[in-house]
Amino acid sequence: MKTIRLIVIAYVAMLIGAPLYLVFHEAFAQGLQGLWLALRDPQMVAAMKLTGIIALVVTPCNVLFGVGASLAIVRSPSRWTKWLDIIIDVPLAVSPVIVGVMLELAYSYKGWFGSALAGHGLQIMFSWPGIALASAVVSLPLVSREIIPLLREVGTGQEMTAATLGASTIRTFVTVTLPTMRWALAYGLLLTLARVIGEYGAVLIVSGNVAFQTQTLTLNIGENFENYNPTQGFTGAALLALTSIVALVTLNIIKQREGIRREH
Amino acid sequence: MSIELSNISKSYGESQVLFNVNAELKTGSMTALVGPSGSGKSTLLRIIAGLEHHGNGRVFIEGRDVTDIPVRERNIGFCFQDYAPFRHMTVADNVAYGLRVRKVPRKDIRVRVSTMLERVGLEALADRYPHELSGGQRQRMALARALIIEPDVLLLDEPFAALDAQVRSDLRLWVRNLQHELGITTILVTHDQSEAMEVADQLVVLHAGQIQQIGSPEEIYDAPANIFVQNFLGPITVFQGEPVRPHSLRLDRLAGATNAQVKDVIRLGFEVRVNLQLADGAELWVQLTHDEALALSPLIGEQLKVSKRSDS
C-alpha cells in the first residue's frame, strides 16, 4: 500500500505539481517588481480584457442554451431532441482545431453564412464574434451534461405535484425545477467558464491572433513563448492557472455539498 | 355522484390501455382502483387528475365537467408513489406551497400550515428537509401538502408501496381514519387486493383496461363477477368443475361425496394447506385452520373425502 501511495504521489508531482510550481516560480523570477511590470504589459492587459468579454458573452448564452436543451431532451423527448442530444456532444468528440476550421468554412467572407453577413457589414472571422462563436462551440455540452442526468434522476414528480397544487409552468420552473438543479447548474457554469477562458486551438484558427485586437490571454501566452519572452509568458500562464485553481476549488466545494444532498 | 367517469378510453400509440371506462364514486367515499400491473389503474388516476390527456370520454368532479380543465385548476390533491417531496424546501415550506400559489396572506399560511402539521403529527419536524425524514414521515408530509389546499378529491398513487411492512399497516389505518375524519372523496390505486379491501369502502377492479367489477369489499369477495375477480381477490381451486375458495371446502374421513388422495400437507402458521389428487388425476387444494388440521391429522397418501362446507 505504502509503495503504491508513493508512486501515485511521485507521478502527480512530476506531471502536475512541479510544473505548476515552476510556472509560479518563473512568474516571480524578476521579483515582485518584474511581475507587476509584466501584469501591466498593455498587450497582455488587452488580451485579458478580450478574454473577459468573451467569457461574459459566451457563458450566459451557453447556460441558457444548456438549460433549455436539457429540458427539451429530458422533459419533452422527440426524434428532434434525440438528434440534439447527439449533436451537442460533437464538440467533445472532435479536436478544437477542427471546430475552428468548421467555423471558418461557414463564417469566413467566402463561407456559407459569412458572405451573406459580410454583405450587411458584419465580420465574424478574425474579430471578436468569431472568437465568441468558437468558444461557445467548444463549451457547448458542459452545462447540459451536468443537468441532464440530474433531471432524469429527479423525475417529473415534483413538477407535476406543483401543477396539482395550482402552480403555472413558469412558477413551477422558478420555484421547483431551477432550485432542484442549482448545484448542477453552478457546476456546469464553472466548467463552461473555465473552458472558455482556457481555449486555445479553436480560437487560434478563427481569431487571426492580432495583438490588441483579436488576441486572447491564451494566445498572448503562446506568443510570448514563441518570442522568447518567458517572464511575460509565465505571468500570463500563472494568472490563468490561478483562475483555474480558484474555479477548481469552488467546483469541489459545490461537488461536496451536492454529494451530501444526494446521499439521502 | 361526486366523481363520474364517462366512457374513458386511452391509447399510447398502438396499444390501448383503457376501454370505455364508466364509474360513479360517491362524495366522501374511499375508493380503491385495484388490479395487477398493466391494468390501467394508474393511467385512470392520472386522467382524473388531469396529468394525462385522453382521447374521448368525460370526467366530472362534483358535477363540474373538468375534462378540458388543466390540472392546476382542477383543485385536486395528488400524492405520487415516491411522495415527490420538494427536496430543497423544509417540511413547512413543502406544505405551504399550494397556499403560496393561491396568494393566501402570509399570516393565514402560517396558521394553516401549523394546524395541518399538527394534524399529521409533523409539527416537531417543520424545519427539517425531506431527506431528513423517514418514509412514513415523508408520506404524511405529502398528504399534508395535498390536503392543505382543501381539494375536492384526494388521489393517491400506490401510497403504501414504498414503505416497510410494519409502517405500511400503521399508515393504512392512519390514512383511513384521516379520510373518515375529513370526509374527503379519496381514490387510491393499489395492486394489493388485501390493502384495497382493508382501506376502501368501494373497490373498482380493473384488468386489461376494463372494469371487471365495482362494489364493496364484501360484495366483491363473496360474489365475484367473473373468474378474474375471484382469482385476483384470493386463492381459488377447482372442485366439481367450479372455481371455489380453498377455505370453503372441508375434508373428512367418512362423510363426503368425492374421494381424493392426500399428496402433501403444508403448514403456513395458522393455516394449513392440503394438496389433493382426485381419482381422475385432477388436483385441488383445501385450506384448513390449524385446529382443523390437528383434529383430522391428514396423512400423506391416505384417501379422504372432500365436500363443500354447508355453512359457507
Coordinates of C-alpha atoms in Angstrom, one line a residue, chain A residues 4-124:
Chain A
I4 CA 1.6 2.4 -4.3
R5 CA 0.9 5.6 -2.5
L6 CA 4.4 6.8 -3.0
I7 CA 4.3 6.1 -6.7
V8 CA 1.0 7.9 -7.1
I9 CA 2.3 11.0 -5.2
A10 CA 5.5 11.0 -7.3
Y11 CA 3.6 10.6 -10.5
V12 CA 1.2 13.5 -9.7
A13 CA 4.1 15.6 -8.5
M14 CA 6.1 15.1 -11.7
L15 CA 3.1 15.7 -14.0
I16 CA 1.3 18.5 -12.3
G17 CA 2.9 19.6 -9.0
A18 CA 6.4 20.5 -10.1
P19 CA 5.4 22.1 -13.5
L20 CA 2.7 24.2 -11.7
Y21 CA 5.2 25.3 -9.1
L22 CA 7.7 26.2 -11.8
V23 CA 5.1 28.4 -13.6
F24 CA 4.6 30.4 -10.5
H25 CA 8.3 30.4 -9.7
E26 CA 9.2 31.7 -13.1
A27 CA 6.4 34.4 -13.0
F28 CA 8.3 35.7 -9.9
A29 CA 11.7 35.3 -11.5
Q30 CA 12.2 39.0 -11.9
G31 CA 10.9 39.7 -8.4
L32 CA 7.6 41.3 -7.5
Q33 CA 8.5 44.4 -9.5
G34 CA 9.1 42.3 -12.6
L35 CA 5.7 40.6 -12.0
W36 CA 4.0 43.9 -11.6
L37 CA 5.5 45.2 -14.8
A38 CA 4.5 42.1 -16.6
L39 CA 1.0 42.3 -15.3
R40 CA 0.7 45.8 -16.6
D41 CA 2.0 45.0 -20.1
P42 CA -0.5 46.7 -22.3
Q43 CA -0.7 43.9 -24.8
M44 CA -1.5 41.4 -22.1
V45 CA -4.0 43.7 -20.4
A46 CA -5.8 44.0 -23.8
A47 CA -5.7 40.2 -24.1
M48 CA -7.1 39.8 -20.6
K49 CA -9.9 42.2 -21.4
L50 CA -10.8 40.4 -24.6
T51 CA -10.9 37.0 -22.8
G52 CA -13.0 38.6 -20.1
I53 CA -15.5 40.0 -22.6
I54 CA -15.7 36.7 -24.5
A55 CA -16.3 34.8 -21.2
L56 CA -19.1 37.3 -20.2
V57 CA -20.8 36.9 -23.6
V58 CA -20.5 33.2 -24.1
T59 CA -21.1 31.8 -20.6
P60 CA -24.7 33.2 -20.2
C61 CA -25.5 32.2 -23.7
N62 CA -24.4 28.6 -23.1
V63 CA -26.0 28.4 -19.7
L64 CA -29.3 29.5 -21.2
F65 CA -28.9 27.1 -24.1
G66 CA -27.8 24.2 -21.8
V67 CA -30.8 24.6 -19.6
G68 CA -33.2 24.9 -22.5
A69 CA -31.7 21.9 -24.4
S70 CA -31.7 19.8 -21.2
L71 CA -35.3 20.5 -20.5
A72 CA -36.2 19.7 -24.1
I73 CA -34.2 16.5 -24.2
V74 CA -35.4 15.1 -20.8
R75 CA -38.9 16.6 -20.5
S76 CA -40.3 16.5 -24.0
P77 CA -38.3 13.9 -25.9
S78 CA -38.9 13.5 -29.6
R79 CA -37.0 12.4 -32.6
W80 CA -35.8 16.0 -32.9
T81 CA -34.3 16.1 -29.3
K82 CA -32.7 12.7 -29.8
W83 CA -30.6 14.3 -32.6
L84 CA -30.0 17.4 -30.4
D85 CA -28.7 15.1 -27.7
I86 CA -26.1 13.6 -30.1
I87 CA -25.2 16.8 -31.8
I88 CA -24.5 18.6 -28.5
D89 CA -21.7 16.1 -27.8
V90 CA -19.9 16.6 -31.1
P91 CA -17.6 19.4 -29.6
L92 CA -16.4 16.8 -27.0
A93 CA -15.5 14.3 -29.6
V94 CA -13.7 16.4 -32.2
S95 CA -10.5 18.4 -31.8
P96 CA -10.9 22.1 -31.1
V97 CA -8.8 22.8 -34.2
I98 CA -11.4 21.1 -36.3
V99 CA -14.1 23.3 -34.7
G100 CA -12.1 26.3 -35.7
V101 CA -11.8 25.0 -39.3
M102 CA -15.5 24.2 -39.5
L103 CA -16.4 27.7 -38.3
E104 CA -14.0 29.3 -40.8
L105 CA -15.6 27.3 -43.6
A106 CA -19.0 28.6 -42.6
Y107 CA -18.4 32.1 -41.5
S108 CA -15.4 33.5 -43.4
Y109 CA -16.3 36.0 -46.0
K110 CA -16.1 33.2 -48.6
G111 CA -18.1 30.9 -46.4
W112 CA -21.8 29.9 -46.3
F113 CA -23.2 32.4 -43.9
G114 CA -20.1 34.7 -43.8
S115 CA -20.7 36.0 -47.3
A116 CA -24.3 37.0 -46.6
L117 CA -23.3 38.6 -43.2
A118 CA -20.4 40.4 -44.8
G119 CA -23.0 42.0 -47.2
H120 CA -24.6 43.5 -44.1
G121 CA -21.2 44.8 -42.9
L122 CA -20.8 42.1 -40.3
Q123 CA -17.5 40.4 -40.0
I124 CA -17.4 37.2 -38.0

